[in-house]
PDB file of C-alpha atoms in Angstrom:
ATOM      1  CA  UNK A   1      -0.193  -0.146   0.082  1.00  0.00           C
ATOM      2  CA  UNK A   2       3.125   2.462   1.004  1.00  0.00           C
ATOM      3  CA  UNK A   3       4.250   1.919  -2.621  1.00  0.00           C
ATOM      4  CA  UNK A   4       0.681   2.678  -4.104  1.00  0.00           C
ATOM      5  CA  UNK A   5       0.962   6.021  -2.603  1.00  0.00           C
ATOM      6  CA  UNK A   6       4.164   6.822  -3.639  1.00  0.00           C
ATOM      7  CA  UNK A   7       3.673   5.828  -6.805  1.00  0.00           C
ATOM      8  CA  UNK A   8       0.721   8.641  -6.812  1.00  0.00           C
ATOM      9  CA  UNK A   9       2.915  10.931  -4.955  1.00  0.00           C
ATOM     10  CA  UNK A  10       5.909  10.483  -7.389  1.00  0.00           C
ATOM     11  CA  UNK A  11       3.636  10.996 -10.742  1.00  0.00           C
ATOM     12  CA  UNK A  12       1.849  14.215  -9.085  1.00  0.00           C
ATOM     13  CA  UNK A  13       5.572  15.591  -8.684  1.00  0.00           C
ATOM     14  CA  UNK A  14       6.631  14.785 -11.793  1.00  0.00           C
ATOM     15  CA  UNK A  15       4.149  16.134 -13.789  1.00  0.00           C
ATOM     16  CA  UNK A  16       4.152  19.020 -11.833  1.00  0.00           C
ATOM     17  CA  UNK A  17       7.653  19.853 -11.905  1.00  0.00           C
ATOM     18  CA  UNK A  18       7.741  19.316 -16.031  1.00  0.00           C
ATOM     19  CA  UNK A  19       5.482  22.030 -16.297  1.00  0.00           C
ATOM     20  CA  UNK A  20       7.692  25.096 -16.103  1.00  0.00           C
ATOM     21  CA  UNK A  21      10.185  23.071 -18.739  1.00  0.00           C
ATOM     22  CA  UNK A  22       7.307  21.924 -20.774  1.00  0.00           C
ATOM     23  CA  UNK A  23       5.136  24.808 -21.525  1.00  0.00           C
ATOM     24  CA  UNK A  24       7.601  27.162 -22.241  1.00  0.00           C
ATOM     25  CA  UNK A  25       9.176  24.670 -24.785  1.00  0.00           C
ATOM     26  CA  UNK A  26       5.780  24.193 -26.062  1.00  0.00           C
ATOM     27  CA  UNK A  27       5.325  27.926 -26.617  1.00  0.00           C
ATOM     28  CA  UNK A  28       8.878  28.105 -28.601  1.00  0.00           C
ATOM     29  CA  UNK A  29       7.828  25.367 -31.028  1.00  0.00           C
ATOM     30  CA  UNK A  30       4.703  27.369 -31.629  1.00  0.00           C
ATOM     31  CA  UNK A  31       3.023  23.904 -30.691  1.00  0.00           C
ATOM     32  CA  UNK A  32      -0.584  26.160 -30.068  1.00  0.00           C
ATOM     33  CA  UNK A  33      -3.978  24.772 -30.390  1.00  0.00           C
ATOM     34  CA  UNK A  34      -6.028  25.703 -33.299  1.00  0.00           C
ATOM     35  CA  UNK A  35      -9.614  26.251 -32.047  1.00  0.00           C
ATOM     36  CA  UNK A  36     -12.429  25.789 -34.511  1.00  0.00           C
ATOM     37  CA  UNK A  37     -14.243  28.443 -36.138  1.00  0.00           C
ATOM     38  CA  UNK A  38     -17.630  26.581 -35.094  1.00  0.00           C
ATOM     39  CA  UNK A  39     -16.969  26.615 -31.886  1.00  0.00           C
ATOM     40  CA  UNK A  40     -17.853  28.706 -28.903  1.00  0.00           C
ATOM     41  CA  UNK A  41     -17.239  32.573 -29.111  1.00  0.00           C
ATOM     42  CA  UNK A  42     -15.609  32.763 -25.675  1.00  0.00           C
ATOM     43  CA  UNK A  43     -13.102  29.944 -26.920  1.00  0.00           C
ATOM     44  CA  UNK A  44     -11.308  32.167 -29.479  1.00  0.00           C
ATOM     45  CA  UNK A  45      -9.119  33.584 -26.808  1.00  0.00           C
ATOM     46  CA  UNK A  46      -7.633  30.173 -26.070  1.00  0.00           C
ATOM     47  CA  UNK A  47      -6.280  30.124 -29.681  1.00  0.00           C
ATOM     48  CA  UNK A  48      -2.488  29.521 -29.531  1.00  0.00           C
ATOM     49  CA  UNK A  49      -2.243  28.057 -25.787  1.00  0.00           C
ATOM     50  CA  UNK A  50       0.192  25.121 -25.874  1.00  0.00           C
ATOM     51  CA  UNK A  51      -1.344  21.846 -26.702  1.00  0.00           C
ATOM     52  CA  UNK A  52       0.204  18.448 -26.422  1.00  0.00           C
ATOM     53  CA  UNK A  53       0.762  18.638 -22.758  1.00  0.00           C
ATOM     54  CA  UNK A  54      -0.162  14.887 -22.830  1.00  0.00           C
ATOM     55  CA  UNK A  55       3.111  14.282 -22.976  1.00  0.00           C
ATOM     56  CA  UNK A  56       3.584  15.760 -19.057  1.00  0.00           C
ATOM     57  CA  UNK A  57       0.763  13.137 -17.807  1.00  0.00           C
ATOM     58  CA  UNK A  58       2.623   9.990 -19.717  1.00  0.00           C
ATOM     59  CA  UNK A  59       6.138  11.213 -18.141  1.00  0.00           C
ATOM     60  CA  UNK A  60       4.758  11.300 -14.858  1.00  0.00           C
ATOM     61  CA  UNK A  61       3.024   8.179 -15.302  1.00  0.00           C
ATOM     62  CA  UNK A  62       5.679   6.108 -16.648  1.00  0.00           C
ATOM     63  CA  UNK A  63       8.369   7.622 -13.942  1.00  0.00           C
ATOM     64  CA  UNK A  64       6.478   6.683 -11.165  1.00  0.00           C
ATOM     65  CA  UNK A  65       5.785   3.149 -12.404  1.00  0.00           C
ATOM     66  CA  UNK A  66       9.360   2.386 -13.186  1.00  0.00           C
ATOM     67  CA  UNK A  67      10.201   3.309 -10.036  1.00  0.00           C
ATOM     68  CA  UNK A  68       7.385   1.600  -7.985  1.00  0.00           C
ATOM     69  CA  UNK A  69       5.547  -0.525 -10.298  1.00  0.00           C
ATOM     70  CA  UNK A  70       5.361  -4.172 -10.579  1.00  0.00           C
ATOM     71  CA  UNK A  71       6.005  -5.442 -13.926  1.00  0.00           C
ATOM     72  CA  UNK A  72       3.104  -8.018 -14.516  1.00  0.00           C
ATOM     73  CA  UNK A  73       2.096  -8.862 -17.596  1.00  0.00           C
ATOM     74  CA  UNK A  74      -1.410  -7.123 -16.536  1.00  0.00           C
ATOM     75  CA  UNK A  75       0.806  -3.781 -15.763  1.00  0.00           C
ATOM     76  CA  UNK A  76       2.368  -4.306 -19.295  1.00  0.00           C
ATOM     77  CA  UNK A  77      -0.715  -4.437 -21.080  1.00  0.00           C
ATOM     78  CA  UNK A  78      -2.309  -1.542 -19.362  1.00  0.00           C
ATOM     79  CA  UNK A  79       0.883   0.735 -20.369  1.00  0.00           C
ATOM     80  CA  UNK A  80       0.738  -0.775 -23.946  1.00  0.00           C
ATOM     81  CA  UNK A  81      -2.987   0.592 -24.045  1.00  0.00           C
ATOM     82  CA  UNK A  82      -2.088   3.929 -22.835  1.00  0.00           C
ATOM     83  CA  UNK A  83       0.887   4.562 -24.541  1.00  0.00           C
ATOM     84  CA  UNK A  84       0.196   3.461 -27.864  1.00  0.00           C
ATOM     85  CA  UNK A  85      -3.198   5.503 -27.961  1.00  0.00           C
ATOM     86  CA  UNK A  86      -0.544   8.260 -26.695  1.00  0.00           C
ATOM     87  CA  UNK A  87       1.157   7.992 -29.657  1.00  0.00           C
ATOM     88  CA  UNK A  88      -1.735   7.725 -31.944  1.00  0.00           C
ATOM     89  CA  UNK A  89      -2.827  11.153 -30.300  1.00  0.00           C
ATOM     90  CA  UNK A  90       0.130  12.808 -30.412  1.00  0.00           C
ATOM     91  CA  UNK A  91       0.347  12.188 -34.189  1.00  0.00           C
ATOM     92  CA  UNK A  92      -2.670  13.491 -34.634  1.00  0.00           C
ATOM     93  CA  UNK A  93      -1.719  16.625 -32.330  1.00  0.00           C
ATOM     94  CA  UNK A  94       1.658  16.801 -34.770  1.00  0.00           C
ATOM     95  CA  UNK A  95      -0.558  17.357 -37.745  1.00  0.00           C
ATOM     96  CA  UNK A  96      -2.432  19.895 -36.297  1.00  0.00           C
ATOM     97  CA  UNK A  97       0.398  21.873 -35.274  1.00  0.00           C
ATOM     98  CA  UNK A  98       1.997  21.357 -38.631  1.00  0.00           C
ATOM     99  CA  UNK A  99      -0.966  21.980 -40.585  1.00  0.00           C
ATOM    100  CA  UNK A 100      -2.106  24.969 -38.410  1.00  0.00           C
ATOM    101  CA  UNK A 101      -5.647  23.464 -38.686  1.00  0.00           C
ATOM    102  CA  UNK A 102      -8.103  21.954 -36.014  1.00  0.00           C
ATOM    103  CA  UNK A 103      -7.958  18.575 -38.039  1.00  0.00           C
ATOM    104  CA  UNK A 104      -5.481  16.212 -37.615  1.00  0.00           C
ATOM    105  CA  UNK A 105      -5.881  12.695 -38.427  1.00  0.00           C
ATOM    106  CA  UNK A 106      -8.882  11.905 -40.365  1.00  0.00           C
ATOM    107  CA  UNK A 107     -11.856   9.394 -39.096  1.00  0.00           C
ATOM    108  CA  UNK A 108     -10.580   6.671 -41.192  1.00  0.00           C
ATOM    109  CA  UNK A 109      -6.783   7.073 -40.213  1.00  0.00           C
ATOM    110  CA  UNK A 110      -7.516   7.246 -36.505  1.00  0.00           C
ATOM    111  CA  UNK A 111      -9.982   4.221 -36.495  1.00  0.00           C
ATOM    112  CA  UNK A 112      -7.440   2.176 -38.462  1.00  0.00           C
ATOM    113  CA  UNK A 113      -4.937   2.824 -36.377  1.00  0.00           C
ATOM    114  CA  UNK A 114      -7.070   2.490 -32.909  1.00  0.00           C
ATOM    115  CA  UNK A 115      -8.347  -0.784 -34.279  1.00  0.00           C
ATOM    116  CA  UNK A 116      -4.697  -1.955 -34.777  1.00  0.00           C
ATOM    117  CA  UNK A 117      -4.062  -1.474 -30.856  1.00  0.00           C
ATOM    118  CA  UNK A 118      -7.193  -3.310 -30.510  1.00  0.00           C
ATOM    119  CA  UNK A 119      -5.734  -6.039 -32.686  1.00  0.00           C
ATOM    120  CA  UNK A 120      -2.916  -6.394 -29.916  1.00  0.00           C
ATOM    121  CA  UNK A 121      -4.758  -6.469 -27.085  1.00  0.00           C
ATOM    122  CA  UNK A 122      -7.388  -9.286 -28.641  1.00  0.00           C
ATOM    123  CA  UNK A 123      -3.982 -11.160 -29.794  1.00  0.00           C
ATOM    124  CA  UNK A 124      -2.695 -10.677 -26.327  1.00  0.00           C
ATOM    125  CA  UNK A 125      -6.181 -12.408 -24.967  1.00  0.00           C
ATOM    126  CA  UNK A 126      -6.041 -15.392 -27.351  1.00  0.00           C
ATOM    127  CA  UNK A 127      -2.552 -16.323 -26.612  1.00  0.00           C
ATOM    128  CA  UNK A 128      -2.983 -16.131 -23.064  1.00  0.00           C
ATOM    129  CA  UNK A 129      -6.387 -17.583 -22.490  1.00  0.00           C
ATOM    130  CA  UNK A 130      -7.719 -14.184 -21.104  1.00  0.00           C
ATOM    131  CA  UNK A 131     -11.314 -14.788 -19.463  1.00  0.00           C
ATOM    132  CA  UNK A 132     -14.227 -14.095 -21.864  1.00  0.00           C
ATOM    133  CA  UNK A 133     -16.957 -13.815 -19.039  1.00  0.00           C
ATOM    134  CA  UNK A 134     -19.038 -10.791 -18.624  1.00  0.00           C
ATOM    135  CA  UNK A 135     -20.077  -9.653 -15.231  1.00  0.00           C
ATOM    136  CA  UNK A 136     -23.557  -7.833 -15.124  1.00  0.00           C
ATOM    137  CA  UNK A 137     -23.080  -5.375 -12.209  1.00  0.00           C
ATOM    138  CA  UNK A 138     -26.152  -5.584  -9.520  1.00  0.00           C
ATOM    139  CA  UNK A 139     -27.082  -9.152 -10.612  1.00  0.00           C
ATOM    140  CA  UNK A 140     -23.825 -11.090 -10.186  1.00  0.00           C
ATOM    141  CA  UNK A 141     -24.667 -12.955 -13.314  1.00  0.00           C
ATOM    142  CA  UNK A 142     -21.927 -13.890 -15.829  1.00  0.00           C
ATOM    143  CA  UNK A 143     -21.960 -14.857 -19.471  1.00  0.00           C
ATOM    144  CA  UNK A 144     -19.127 -16.632 -20.977  1.00  0.00           C
ATOM    145  CA  UNK A 145     -19.030 -15.335 -24.767  1.00  0.00           C
ATOM    146  CA  UNK A 146     -16.507 -16.894 -26.203  1.00  0.00           C
ATOM    147  CA  UNK A 147     -15.041 -15.780 -29.085  1.00  0.00           C
ATOM    148  CA  UNK A 148     -18.226 -12.959 -29.242  1.00  0.00           C
ATOM    149  CA  UNK A 149     -16.162 -11.646 -26.003  1.00  0.00           C
ATOM    150  CA  UNK A 150     -13.575  -9.946 -28.298  1.00  0.00           C
ATOM    151  CA  UNK A 151     -16.100  -8.013 -30.163  1.00  0.00           C
ATOM    152  CA  UNK A 152     -16.958  -6.723 -26.781  1.00  0.00           C
ATOM    153  CA  UNK A 153     -13.255  -5.681 -26.373  1.00  0.00           C
ATOM    154  CA  UNK A 154     -13.352  -3.966 -29.948  1.00  0.00           C
ATOM    155  CA  UNK A 155     -16.422  -1.948 -29.203  1.00  0.00           C
ATOM    156  CA  UNK A 156     -15.148  -0.863 -25.646  1.00  0.00           C
ATOM    157  CA  UNK A 157     -11.651   0.323 -26.663  1.00  0.00           C
ATOM    158  CA  UNK A 158     -12.527   2.178 -30.069  1.00  0.00           C
ATOM    159  CA  UNK A 159     -15.878   3.564 -27.585  1.00  0.00           C
ATOM    160  CA  UNK A 160     -13.890   4.697 -24.846  1.00  0.00           C
ATOM    161  CA  UNK A 161     -10.871   6.322 -26.368  1.00  0.00           C
ATOM    162  CA  UNK A 162     -12.566   8.418 -28.469  1.00  0.00           C
ATOM    163  CA  UNK A 163     -15.639   9.356 -25.673  1.00  0.00           C
ATOM    164  CA  UNK A 164     -12.960  10.422 -23.436  1.00  0.00           C
ATOM    165  CA  UNK A 165     -11.495  12.440 -26.265  1.00  0.00           C
ATOM    166  CA  UNK A 166     -14.545  14.210 -26.941  1.00  0.00           C
ATOM    167  CA  UNK A 167     -14.644  15.129 -23.076  1.00  0.00           C
ATOM    168  CA  UNK A 168     -11.760  17.242 -23.228  1.00  0.00           C
ATOM    169  CA  UNK A 169     -13.170  20.350 -24.205  1.00  0.00           C
ATOM    170  CA  UNK A 170     -13.057  22.690 -21.577  1.00  0.00           C
ATOM    171  CA  UNK A 171     -10.320  23.631 -19.015  1.00  0.00           C
ATOM    172  CA  UNK A 172      -9.921  20.533 -16.891  1.00  0.00           C
ATOM    173  CA  UNK A 173     -12.886  19.031 -17.583  1.00  0.00           C
ATOM    174  CA  UNK A 174     -11.476  15.575 -18.413  1.00  0.00           C
ATOM    175  CA  UNK A 175      -8.878  15.634 -15.861  1.00  0.00           C
ATOM    176  CA  UNK A 176     -11.452  16.614 -13.083  1.00  0.00           C
ATOM    177  CA  UNK A 177     -13.792  13.769 -14.233  1.00  0.00           C
ATOM    178  CA  UNK A 178     -11.678  11.501 -14.860  1.00  0.00           C
ATOM    179  CA  UNK A 179     -10.012  11.581 -11.171  1.00  0.00           C
ATOM    180  CA  UNK A 180     -13.083   9.750  -9.384  1.00  0.00           C
ATOM    181  CA  UNK A 181     -12.745   7.551 -12.212  1.00  0.00           C
ATOM    182  CA  UNK A 182      -8.983   6.420 -11.721  1.00  0.00           C
ATOM    183  CA  UNK A 183      -9.665   6.305  -7.872  1.00  0.00           C
ATOM    184  CA  UNK A 184     -12.663   3.861  -8.210  1.00  0.00           C
ATOM    185  CA  UNK A 185     -10.449   1.464 -10.016  1.00  0.00           C
ATOM    186  CA  UNK A 186      -7.423   1.634  -7.734  1.00  0.00           C
ATOM    187  CA  UNK A 187     -10.384   0.335  -4.956  1.00  0.00           C
ATOM    188  CA  UNK A 188     -11.544  -2.250  -7.514  1.00  0.00           C
ATOM    189  CA  UNK A 189      -7.768  -3.555  -7.779  1.00  0.00           C
ATOM    190  CA  UNK A 190      -7.583  -3.384  -4.136  1.00  0.00           C
ATOM    191  CA  UNK A 191     -10.366  -5.734  -3.371  1.00  0.00           C
ATOM    192  CA  UNK A 192      -9.005  -8.159  -5.945  1.00  0.00           C
ATOM    193  CA  UNK A 193      -5.506  -8.180  -4.556  1.00  0.00           C
ATOM    194  CA  UNK A 194      -4.026  -6.445  -7.901  1.00  0.00           C
ATOM    195  CA  UNK A 195      -1.405  -3.937  -6.409  1.00  0.00           C
ATOM    196  CA  UNK A 196       0.120  -3.483  -9.704  1.00  0.00           C
ATOM    197  CA  UNK A 197      -3.046  -2.068 -11.363  1.00  0.00           C
ATOM    198  CA  UNK A 198      -3.630  -0.299  -7.981  1.00  0.00           C
ATOM    199  CA  UNK A 199      -0.242   1.482  -8.715  1.00  0.00           C
ATOM    200  CA  UNK A 200      -1.055   2.349 -12.693  1.00  0.00           C
ATOM    201  CA  UNK A 201      -4.571   3.718 -11.157  1.00  0.00           C
ATOM    202  CA  UNK A 202      -2.325   5.517  -8.558  1.00  0.00           C
ATOM    203  CA  UNK A 203      -0.063   7.198 -10.682  1.00  0.00           C
ATOM    204  CA  UNK A 204      -2.349   8.342 -13.273  1.00  0.00           C
ATOM    205  CA  UNK A 205      -4.459   9.831 -10.421  1.00  0.00           C
ATOM    206  CA  UNK A 206      -0.980  11.629  -9.291  1.00  0.00           C
ATOM    207  CA  UNK A 207      -0.340  12.868 -13.232  1.00  0.00           C
ATOM    208  CA  UNK A 208      -3.935  14.249 -13.260  1.00  0.00           C
ATOM    209  CA  UNK A 209      -3.533  16.160 -10.351  1.00  0.00           C
ATOM    210  CA  UNK A 210      -0.040  17.601 -11.332  1.00  0.00           C
ATOM    211  CA  UNK A 211      -1.485  18.534 -14.623  1.00  0.00           C
ATOM    212  CA  UNK A 212      -4.115  20.109 -13.079  1.00  0.00           C
ATOM    213  CA  UNK A 213      -1.984  22.750 -11.707  1.00  0.00           C
ATOM    214  CA  UNK A 214      -1.506  24.123 -15.123  1.00  0.00           C
ATOM    215  CA  UNK A 215      -4.779  22.772 -17.144  1.00  0.00           C
ATOM    216  CA  UNK A 216      -7.204  24.602 -14.254  1.00  0.00           C
ATOM    217  CA  UNK A 217      -9.189  27.594 -15.550  1.00  0.00           C
ATOM    218  CA  UNK A 218      -7.734  29.352 -17.410  1.00  0.00           C
ATOM    219  CA  UNK A 219      -5.607  26.766 -18.646  1.00  0.00           C
ATOM    220  CA  UNK A 220      -1.937  27.355 -19.517  1.00  0.00           C
ATOM    221  CA  UNK A 221      -1.724  24.290 -21.687  1.00  0.00           C
ATOM    222  CA  UNK A 222      -4.067  21.612 -23.243  1.00  0.00           C
ATOM    223  CA  UNK A 223      -3.190  18.094 -22.818  1.00  0.00           C
ATOM    224  CA  UNK A 224      -4.246  17.844 -26.703  1.00  0.00           C
ATOM    225  CA  UNK A 225      -5.227  14.189 -28.125  1.00  0.00           C
ATOM    226  CA  UNK A 226      -1.948  12.899 -27.152  1.00  0.00           C
ATOM    227  CA  UNK A 227      -3.190  13.440 -23.612  1.00  0.00           C
ATOM    228  CA  UNK A 228      -7.197  12.318 -23.843  1.00  0.00           C
ATOM    229  CA  UNK A 229      -6.362   9.569 -25.946  1.00  0.00           C
ATOM    230  CA  UNK A 230      -3.774   7.765 -23.752  1.00  0.00           C
ATOM    231  CA  UNK A 231      -6.377   8.398 -20.887  1.00  0.00           C
ATOM    232  CA  UNK A 232      -9.068   6.589 -22.759  1.00  0.00           C
ATOM    233  CA  UNK A 233      -6.681   3.781 -23.622  1.00  0.00           C
ATOM    234  CA  UNK A 234      -5.740   3.553 -19.929  1.00  0.00           C
ATOM    235  CA  UNK A 235      -9.490   3.475 -18.383  1.00  0.00           C
ATOM    236  CA  UNK A 236     -10.810   0.578 -21.163  1.00  0.00           C
ATOM    237  CA  UNK A 237      -7.553  -0.987 -19.954  1.00  0.00           C
ATOM    238  CA  UNK A 238      -8.282  -1.027 -16.494  1.00  0.00           C
ATOM    239  CA  UNK A 239     -12.157  -1.985 -17.187  1.00  0.00           C
ATOM    240  CA  UNK A 240     -10.676  -4.842 -19.262  1.00  0.00           C
ATOM    241  CA  UNK A 241      -8.347  -5.960 -16.471  1.00  0.00           C
ATOM    242  CA  UNK A 242     -10.639  -5.598 -13.662  1.00  0.00           C
ATOM    243  CA  UNK A 243     -13.200  -7.182 -15.639  1.00  0.00           C
ATOM    244  CA  UNK A 244     -15.986  -4.647 -15.509  1.00  0.00           C
ATOM    245  CA  UNK A 245     -16.520  -4.104 -18.579  1.00  0.00           C
ATOM    246  CA  UNK A 246     -20.155  -3.087 -18.353  1.00  0.00           C
ATOM    247  CA  UNK A 247     -19.672  -1.154 -15.448  1.00  0.00           C
ATOM    248  CA  UNK A 248     -18.087   1.587 -17.075  1.00  0.00           C
ATOM    249  CA  UNK A 249     -20.853   2.834 -18.400  1.00  0.00           C
ATOM    250  CA  UNK A 250     -21.852   3.596 -15.215  1.00  0.00           C
ATOM    251  CA  UNK A 251     -18.395   4.500 -13.692  1.00  0.00           C
ATOM    252  CA  UNK A 252     -17.571   6.693 -17.229  1.00  0.00           C
ATOM    253  CA  UNK A 253     -21.338   8.188 -17.321  1.00  0.00           C
ATOM    254  CA  UNK A 254     -20.081  11.107 -18.423  1.00  0.00           C
ATOM    255  CA  UNK A 255     -17.737  10.002 -21.047  1.00  0.00           C
ATOM    256  CA  UNK A 256     -20.855   8.177 -22.757  1.00  0.00           C
ATOM    257  CA  UNK A 257     -23.147  11.131 -22.434  1.00  0.00           C
ATOM    258  CA  UNK A 258     -20.180  13.059 -24.436  1.00  0.00           C
ATOM    259  CA  UNK A 259     -20.091  10.350 -27.159  1.00  0.00           C
ATOM    260  CA  UNK A 260     -24.123   9.810 -27.353  1.00  0.00           C
ATOM    261  CA  UNK A 261     -24.541  13.273 -27.829  1.00  0.00           C
ATOM    262  CA  UNK A 262     -21.901  13.766 -30.782  1.00  0.00           C
ATOM    263  CA  UNK A 263     -23.508  10.647 -32.364  1.00  0.00           C
ATOM    264  CA  UNK A 264     -27.151  11.999 -32.076  1.00  0.00           C
ATOM    265  CA  UNK A 265     -25.981  15.347 -33.121  1.00  0.00           C
ATOM    266  CA  UNK A 266     -24.566  13.910 -36.248  1.00  0.00           C
ATOM    267  CA  UNK A 267     -27.496  11.800 -36.914  1.00  0.00           C
ATOM    268  CA  UNK A 268     -30.115  14.523 -36.502  1.00  0.00           C
ATOM    269  CA  UNK A 269     -28.195  16.687 -38.894  1.00  0.00           C
ATOM    270  CA  UNK A 270     -28.186  14.313 -41.205  1.00  0.00           C
ATOM    271  CA  UNK A 271     -31.624  12.512 -40.893  1.00  0.00           C
ATOM    272  CA  UNK A 272     -33.715  15.737 -40.079  1.00  0.00           C
ATOM    273  CA  UNK A 273     -32.314  17.995 -42.867  1.00  0.00           C
ATOM    274  CA  UNK A 274     -29.801  20.170 -40.773  1.00  0.00           C
ATOM    275  CA  UNK A 275     -31.878  20.460 -37.570  1.00  0.00           C
ATOM    276  CA  UNK A 276     -29.998  20.079 -34.446  1.00  0.00           C
ATOM    277  CA  UNK A 277     -30.513  18.702 -30.752  1.00  0.00           C
ATOM    278  CA  UNK A 278     -28.163  20.381 -28.656  1.00  0.00           C
ATOM    279  CA  UNK A 279     -26.728  23.793 -29.167  1.00  0.00           C
ATOM    280  CA  UNK A 280     -23.631  22.354 -29.962  1.00  0.00           C
ATOM    281  CA  UNK A 281     -22.037  18.910 -29.207  1.00  0.00           C
ATOM    282  CA  UNK A 282     -20.430  17.531 -27.619  1.00  0.00           C
ATOM    283  CA  UNK A 283     -22.909  17.906 -24.493  1.00  0.00           C
ATOM    284  CA  UNK A 284     -20.793  20.379 -22.143  1.00  0.00           C
ATOM    285  CA  UNK A 285     -20.780  22.652 -25.224  1.00  0.00           C
ATOM    286  CA  UNK A 286     -24.680  22.889 -24.768  1.00  0.00           C
ATOM    287  CA  UNK A 287     -24.747  23.578 -20.999  1.00  0.00           C
ATOM    288  CA  UNK A 288     -22.204  25.726 -21.686  1.00  0.00           C
ATOM    289  CA  UNK A 289     -23.869  27.745 -24.371  1.00  0.00           C
ATOM    290  CA  UNK A 290     -26.673  27.330 -22.429  1.00  0.00           C
ATOM    291  CA  UNK A 291     -25.599  30.023 -19.714  1.00  0.00           C
ATOM    292  CA  UNK A 292     -23.837  27.873 -17.511  1.00  0.00           C
ATOM    293  CA  UNK A 293     -20.452  28.899 -18.636  1.00  0.00           C
ATOM    294  CA  UNK A 294     -17.381  27.054 -18.649  1.00  0.00           C
ATOM    295  CA  UNK A 295     -16.581  26.902 -15.095  1.00  0.00           C
ATOM    296  CA  UNK A 296     -19.969  26.037 -14.020  1.00  0.00           C
ATOM    297  CA  UNK A 297     -20.170  23.267 -16.167  1.00  0.00           C
ATOM    298  CA  UNK A 298     -16.802  21.928 -15.261  1.00  0.00           C
ATOM    299  CA  UNK A 299     -17.493  21.727 -11.749  1.00  0.00           C
ATOM    300  CA  UNK A 300     -21.296  20.105 -12.298  1.00  0.00           C
ATOM    301  CA  UNK A 301     -19.801  17.337 -14.942  1.00  0.00           C
ATOM    302  CA  UNK A 302     -17.297  16.271 -12.024  1.00  0.00           C
ATOM    303  CA  UNK A 303     -19.577  16.154  -9.271  1.00  0.00           C
ATOM    304  CA  UNK A 304     -22.022  14.275 -11.556  1.00  0.00           C
ATOM    305  CA  UNK A 305     -18.503  12.077 -12.260  1.00  0.00           C
ATOM    306  CA  UNK A 306     -17.719  11.559  -8.266  1.00  0.00           C
ATOM    307  CA  UNK A 307     -21.724  10.280  -7.845  1.00  0.00           C
ATOM    308  CA  UNK A 308     -21.409   8.179 -10.575  1.00  0.00           C
ATOM    309  CA  UNK A 309     -17.973   6.755  -8.929  1.00  0.00           C
ATOM    310  CA  UNK A 310     -20.173   6.352  -5.612  1.00  0.00           C
ATOM    311  CA  UNK A 311     -22.935   4.361  -7.402  1.00  0.00           C
ATOM    312  CA  UNK A 312     -20.038   2.128  -9.049  1.00  0.00           C
ATOM    313  CA  UNK A 313     -18.602   1.381  -5.948  1.00  0.00           C
ATOM    314  CA  UNK A 314     -21.713   0.401  -4.456  1.00  0.00           C
ATOM    315  CA  UNK A 315     -22.263  -2.015  -7.775  1.00  0.00           C
ATOM    316  CA  UNK A 316     -18.852  -3.391  -6.947  1.00  0.00           C
ATOM    317  CA  UNK A 317     -19.309  -4.156  -3.280  1.00  0.00           C
ATOM    318  CA  UNK A 318     -22.588  -6.155  -4.080  1.00  0.00           C
ATOM    319  CA  UNK A 319     -20.335  -8.308  -6.282  1.00  0.00           C
ATOM    320  CA  UNK A 320     -19.112 -10.057  -3.075  1.00  0.00           C
ATOM    321  CA  UNK A 321     -22.520  -9.537  -1.240  1.00  0.00           C
ATOM    322  CA  UNK A 322     -24.816 -11.378  -3.374  1.00  0.00           C
TER     323      UNK A 322
END
């Protein structure tokens, strides 16, 4: 347990210490964010704020895990899914920076790379006889899906990484929403005796706290897709390795709402001849433009994430009671 606490503390210290070094460097390299023209008017002043700050989060994670981590196969898989998605995000950010536009990789390119990473996990699962049972929270029912489980894996990896990416749209939003998620995953790992994944969760929790020093409103740096896709990979990895795939729908409810709002908005626009459901998608912009503003929206979404984490905690405990 002491090692787990130190893992989080070191990740926090490393990420926090990197700010005064990395942020000026990103400024010098002109790694500024390009704000989309159709976004909220208030966001235009964010143009030029350094992006790719996700490297700070990943450095905090890697240093902490390198010092205190238990390099089990589960930890290696978690790092693979996190860092590989971070590389995809970095490529996406790099194209945006070089081209001076808000679009990096196109949808097909990004999905192809994400499917390739998912295939890597599926290959690992087949080679190691990874459990293909699916637990239904609240009922303590298990279904062995056999090969069909890997369709769930593919959907979970693609859905989670992109959903977390959609959530990264306001100062500090995805960091604050993700803190209770990783804290809850750490508790799940504790109940299962998986100290390796406890340390991994603690390292991400600490890195996000360190990053918030610079990413809280008004943000001095954005994590970019480098950070948000990596976080999505980490969330998906923990859900898979802790065998709580369906519970992620509750625990990551904010991510789910963000992704659904985009799907519904696009579908409505195409099927209803330009009519929209929300003022703007993802849904955090809908509330922001509805009068909440950026700071209140972040506070409410963070509180909801805490409540969802509490519900998930209860459902997980029921697993050992029923």
